[in-house]
Coordinates of C-alpha atoms (C1' of nucleotides) in Angstrom, one line a residue:
Chain A
M30 CA 88.1 107.0 103.7
P31 CA 91.3 105.7 104.7
E32 CA 94.5 105.4 102.5
L33 CA 97.9 106.1 103.7
P34 CA 97.5 109.8 104.4
E35 CA 94.5 109.3 106.5
V36 CA 95.6 106.5 108.5
Q37 CA 99.1 108.4 109.0
V38 CA 97.2 111.2 110.6
V39 CA 94.9 108.9 112.9
V40 CA 98.1 107.4 114.1
D41 CA 99.7 110.9 114.6
T42 CA 96.7 112.5 116.5
L43 CA 96.3 109.2 118.9
R44 CA 99.8 108.3 119.7
P45 CA 100.4 111.1 122.3
R46 CA 97.1 110.0 124.0
L47 CA 97.8 106.3 123.9
L48 CA 101.5 105.7 124.4
G49 CA 101.9 104.7 128.0
R50 CA 98.4 104.2 128.4
Q51 CA 97.0 100.9 129.9
I52 CA 93.9 99.3 128.5
E53 CA 91.4 99.1 131.9
A54 CA 88.2 97.8 130.2
I55 CA 87.1 96.3 126.9
H56 CA 83.7 96.9 125.6
A57 CA 83.5 94.5 122.3
L58 CA 80.1 95.5 120.8
R59 CA 80.5 92.8 118.3
T60 CA 82.8 90.1 117.5
D61 CA 82.5 89.4 113.8
M62 CA 84.9 92.2 113.1
V63 CA 87.8 90.8 115.3
M64 CA 90.2 88.3 113.3
P65 CA 91.5 85.6 113.4
A66 CA 88.4 83.8 114.3
A67 CA 87.2 86.1 116.8
F68 CA 90.0 86.1 119.1
D69 CA 89.2 87.0 122.8
L70 CA 89.9 90.6 123.0
R71 CA 89.7 90.9 126.7
S72 CA 92.4 88.2 127.7
R73 CA 94.6 89.5 125.0
L74 CA 94.3 93.4 126.1
L75 CA 93.0 93.6 129.4
G76 CA 96.0 95.2 131.5
A77 CA 98.1 95.4 128.1
L78 CA 100.2 98.5 128.1
V79 CA 100.7 100.3 124.5
I80 CA 104.2 101.2 123.9
E81 CA 104.3 102.0 120.3
L82 CA 101.6 103.1 117.7
R83 CA 102.9 103.1 114.1
R84 CA 101.4 103.1 110.6
R85 CA 102.1 100.0 107.9
A86 CA 100.5 100.4 104.7
K87 CA 96.6 101.1 105.6
R88 CA 97.1 99.5 109.0
I89 CA 97.0 101.1 112.7
V90 CA 99.5 98.7 114.4
F91 CA 99.5 98.7 118.4
E92 CA 102.7 97.3 120.1
L93 CA 102.1 96.2 123.3
Q94 CA 104.5 95.9 126.3
S95 CA 104.4 92.1 125.8
R96 CA 106.0 92.5 122.5
D97 CA 102.6 91.4 121.1
R98 CA 101.0 93.3 118.2
F99 CA 97.7 93.8 116.7
Y100 CA 96.1 96.3 114.1
I101 CA 93.1 98.2 113.4
H102 CA 91.9 98.3 109.7
L103 CA 89.4 101.0 109.0
G104 CA 88.4 99.5 105.7
M105 CA 86.0 102.1 104.0
T106 CA 84.3 103.8 106.7
G107 CA 86.1 103.4 109.9
Q108 CA 86.8 105.8 112.4
L109 CA 89.1 105.2 115.5
T110 CA 89.2 108.0 118.0
I111 CA 89.7 109.0 121.6
D112 CA 86.8 110.6 123.6
A113 CA 85.9 111.4 126.9
P114 CA 83.8 108.7 128.6
G115 CA 81.0 111.2 128.6
Q116 CA 80.6 111.5 124.9
P117 CA 77.6 110.1 123.4
V118 CA 78.8 106.6 121.9
K119 CA 78.0 106.8 118.0
P120 CA 76.0 104.2 116.1
H121 CA 78.3 101.4 114.7
T122 CA 80.6 101.4 117.5
H123 CA 81.8 98.1 117.5
F124 CA 84.9 98.2 120.1
I125 CA 85.7 100.8 123.0
A126 CA 88.9 100.3 125.2
T127 CA 88.9 102.4 128.3
L128 CA 92.4 103.7 129.2
D129 CA 93.9 104.3 132.3
S130 CA 93.8 108.1 131.4
G131 CA 90.3 107.7 131.6
E132 CA 89.6 108.5 128.1
Q133 CA 88.1 105.9 125.5
L134 CA 89.4 104.5 122.3
R135 CA 86.6 104.2 119.9
F136 CA 86.4 102.2 116.9
V137 CA 83.2 102.9 114.9
D138 CA 82.6 101.4 111.5
P139 CA 79.2 101.5 109.6
R140 CA 80.0 99.5 106.5
R141 CA 82.2 97.0 108.7
F142 CA 84.7 96.3 106.2
G143 CA 87.4 97.3 108.8
G144 CA 88.5 95.4 111.7
I145 CA 90.7 94.3 114.6
F146 CA 93.6 91.8 113.6
W147 CA 95.7 90.0 116.2
L148 CA 99.5 89.8 114.8
G149 CA 101.1 88.5 118.1
S150 CA 105.0 88.4 117.1
E151 CA 104.3 87.8 113.5
T152 CA 106.3 90.4 111.5
A153 CA 106.1 89.2 107.8
D154 CA 103.3 90.9 105.9
G155 CA 103.9 90.3 102.3
M156 CA 103.4 94.1 101.2
G157 CA 105.4 96.3 99.1
P158 CA 107.5 98.8 100.0
E159 CA 106.3 102.2 102.2
P160 CA 105.7 104.7 99.6
L161 CA 107.3 107.6 101.5
S162 CA 110.7 106.1 102.1
M163 CA 110.9 103.9 98.8
R164 CA 113.6 104.3 96.3
A165 CA 112.2 104.2 92.4
V166 CA 114.4 100.9 92.0
A167 CA 112.3 99.3 94.6
L168 CA 109.1 100.4 92.5
A169 CA 110.5 99.3 89.6
A170 CA 111.4 96.1 90.4
N171 CA 107.5 95.4 91.2
L172 CA 106.1 97.1 88.0
T173 CA 108.5 95.7 85.2
R174 CA 107.1 92.4 85.2
T175 CA 103.7 92.9 85.2
R176 CA 101.4 94.0 82.1
R177 CA 98.4 95.4 84.2
S178 CA 97.8 98.9 84.1
I179 CA 99.8 101.2 86.1
K180 CA 96.5 102.1 88.1
T181 CA 95.9 98.6 88.8
A182 CA 99.1 97.7 89.9
L183 CA 99.4 101.0 92.0
L184 CA 96.2 99.9 93.9
D185 CA 97.9 96.0 94.7
Q186 CA 99.4 96.2 98.3
R187 CA 102.1 93.8 97.2
V188 CA 103.6 96.4 94.7
V189 CA 103.5 99.4 97.0
A190 CA 101.7 99.8 100.3
G191 CA 99.1 102.2 101.3
I192 CA 98.1 103.6 97.9
G193 CA 94.2 103.5 97.6
N194 CA 92.0 104.9 94.5
I195 CA 92.2 108.8 95.4
Y196 CA 96.1 108.8 95.7
A197 CA 96.7 106.5 92.9
D198 CA 94.9 108.8 90.5
E199 CA 96.3 111.8 92.1
S200 CA 99.9 110.5 91.8
L201 CA 99.3 109.4 88.3
H202 CA 98.1 112.8 87.3
V203 CA 101.5 114.9 89.0
A204 CA 103.6 112.6 87.1
G205 CA 101.9 112.9 83.8
I206 CA 101.3 109.3 83.2
H207 CA 98.1 107.9 81.7
P208 CA 96.4 105.5 83.9
L209 CA 96.1 102.9 81.4
T210 CA 99.9 102.6 80.6
P211 CA 100.7 98.7 80.8
A212 CA 103.1 99.0 84.1
C213 CA 105.8 97.2 82.2
D214 CA 105.8 99.8 79.5
L215 CA 106.7 102.7 81.9
S216 CA 110.3 104.0 81.0
P217 CA 113.0 104.1 84.1
R218 CA 112.3 107.9 83.9
Q219 CA 108.6 107.6 84.4
I220 CA 108.9 105.5 87.3
A221 CA 111.5 107.9 88.9
S222 CA 109.0 110.4 88.2
L223 CA 105.9 108.7 89.6
T224 CA 107.9 107.9 92.6
T225 CA 108.5 111.4 93.2
A226 CA 104.9 112.4 92.5
I227 CA 103.4 109.8 95.1
K228 CA 105.7 111.0 97.8
K229 CA 104.7 114.7 97.0
V230 CA 101.1 113.9 97.1
L231 CA 101.1 111.8 100.0
R232 CA 103.0 114.7 102.2
R233 CA 100.9 117.1 101.0
A234 CA 97.7 115.0 101.5
I235 CA 99.0 114.6 105.3
R236 CA 99.8 118.0 105.7
A237 CA 96.2 118.8 105.1
G238 CA 95.0 116.2 107.4
G239 CA 93.9 113.9 104.8
S240 CA 91.1 113.8 102.5
T241 CA 87.3 113.6 103.9
L242 CA 85.0 112.7 101.1
R243 CA 82.2 111.4 103.8
D244 CA 83.0 109.6 106.9
Y245 CA 86.9 110.3 107.6
V246 CA 88.1 111.8 110.6
N247 CA 91.4 111.7 112.9
G248 CA 91.9 110.6 116.2
R249 CA 90.3 113.9 117.7
G250 CA 87.5 113.7 115.4
E251 CA 88.4 116.3 112.8
R252 CA 88.1 116.2 109.3
G253 CA 90.7 116.5 106.3
S254 CA 91.1 119.1 104.1
F255 CA 92.8 117.5 101.0
Q256 CA 89.6 116.6 99.2
L257 CA 89.6 120.5 98.2
R258 CA 92.9 120.0 96.5
H259 CA 92.4 117.0 94.3
K260 CA 93.4 117.4 90.8
V261 CA 91.4 114.8 89.2
Y262 CA 89.6 112.3 91.7
D263 CA 85.9 112.7 91.6
R264 CA 86.4 115.5 89.3
A265 CA 85.0 114.1 86.0
G266 CA 84.0 116.7 83.3
L267 CA 85.4 119.5 85.5
P268 CA 88.3 121.5 84.1
C269 CA 92.0 120.2 84.9
R270 CA 93.3 122.6 87.4
T271 CA 96.7 122.5 85.5
C272 CA 95.5 122.9 81.7
G273 CA 91.6 123.3 82.0
T274 CA 90.5 120.2 79.7
P275 CA 87.7 118.3 81.0
I276 CA 89.0 115.6 83.4
E277 CA 88.0 111.9 82.1
R278 CA 86.7 109.1 84.0
A279 CA 86.3 105.3 83.3
V280 CA 86.4 102.0 85.2
V281 CA 89.8 100.4 85.5
G282 CA 90.3 97.4 87.5
G283 CA 86.6 97.9 88.7
R284 CA 87.6 101.1 90.2
S285 CA 86.6 104.7 89.1
T286 CA 89.7 106.0 87.5
H287 CA 90.1 110.1 86.7
W288 CA 92.6 111.8 84.4
C289 CA 93.5 114.5 82.2
A290 CA 93.7 113.3 78.7
R291 CA 96.3 116.5 78.1
C292 CA 98.5 116.3 81.1
Q293 CA 98.7 112.4 81.2
S294 CA 99.7 110.9 77.6
M295 CA 100.2 107.4 77.0
Q296 CA 103.5 107.8 75.2
P297 CA 106.5 107.4 77.2
Chain B
dG155 C1' 63.5 101.7 93.4
dT156 C1' 68.8 102.8 91.5
dC157 C1' 73.7 103.5 91.5
dC158 C1' 77.9 104.6 93.8
dA159 C1' 81.3 104.8 97.7
dT160 C1' 88.2 106.2 100.3
dG161 C1' 89.0 98.6 100.7
dT162 C1' 90.2 93.5 100.6
dT163 C1' 89.5 88.8 99.3
dC164 C1' 87.8 85.1 96.8
dT165 C1' 86.0 82.9 92.6
dT166 C1' 85.5 82.2 88.0
dT167 C1' 87.2 82.8 83.2
dA168 C1' 90.7 83.2 79.7
Chain C
dC45 C1' 101.6 81.0 86.3
dT46 C1' 99.3 85.5 84.8
dA47 C1' 95.5 88.4 85.4
dA48 C1' 91.4 90.3 84.1
dA49 C1' 86.5 90.2 85.6
dG50 C1' 82.8 90.0 88.7
dA51 C1' 81.2 89.3 92.9
dA52 C1' 81.0 89.5 97.9
dC53 C1' 81.1 91.7 102.2
dA54 C1' 77.5 96.0 104.6
dT55 C1' 75.5 100.2 104.8
dG56 C1' 74.2 105.0 103.7
dG57 C1' 73.6 109.1 100.5
dA58 C1' 72.2 111.4 96.2

DNA sequence: GTCCATGTTCTTTA
DNA sequence: CTAAAGAACATGGA
């Protein structure tokens, strides 16, 4: 569920209950989601004080007083919430950290595509610019030298960080760009329009609490509502909300892709 | 039983 | 080197 807006909302809802908290106990229910090579969560995290919580791409990054960092990735079905200790523990709960406030940070992930990753003092991550603050020229620099379709390029975290299948489709629709357009064929004007569209879509989605298609909830366990406002994603055959033309669907780069043939032309 | 799914990474193929 | 295509990971819902 989690693309940039969902991860941002998780961070925003967790931060007030996590900053300044110390980890008093760890219950690691499985170790195969702990990377690299099942590092010892207890020795790293017991007694640690969380001084900052931020989002980078789709990662939830914890900064400790020791200046070490680690991140949690939600994969496809991850949930990271803070609950009272008395709350029932959901199936597929893989990690529980009890805080000095008495509350518990819990990581649930049925499909187990997510995980906990130790960073230590490592800072380089090889990913592209953060879309909410990027300039069009920064995006252009990463698009002009690839012939891949713009849809595929937007999903590449080295091109731009944090966009996934939903927001790639939604952003291209707002920008009026056909998803199969080769990235290097986009005009500067189109890239400028795409940059604006990405920011607009992501900001709206964050304000709506993210998109809940199935599993996604924020740090308080609440669902998002942006799925109700999707213009093209998962709307194949339904009328375009802008012009009424039925939405197209095709598999591009192995991912389902949705667009309006009338609003999104192949011509620059 | 089948197909599909908000993500990432690796392998194969061209 | 580029990149497309496919598979893999694991689970559950339609």
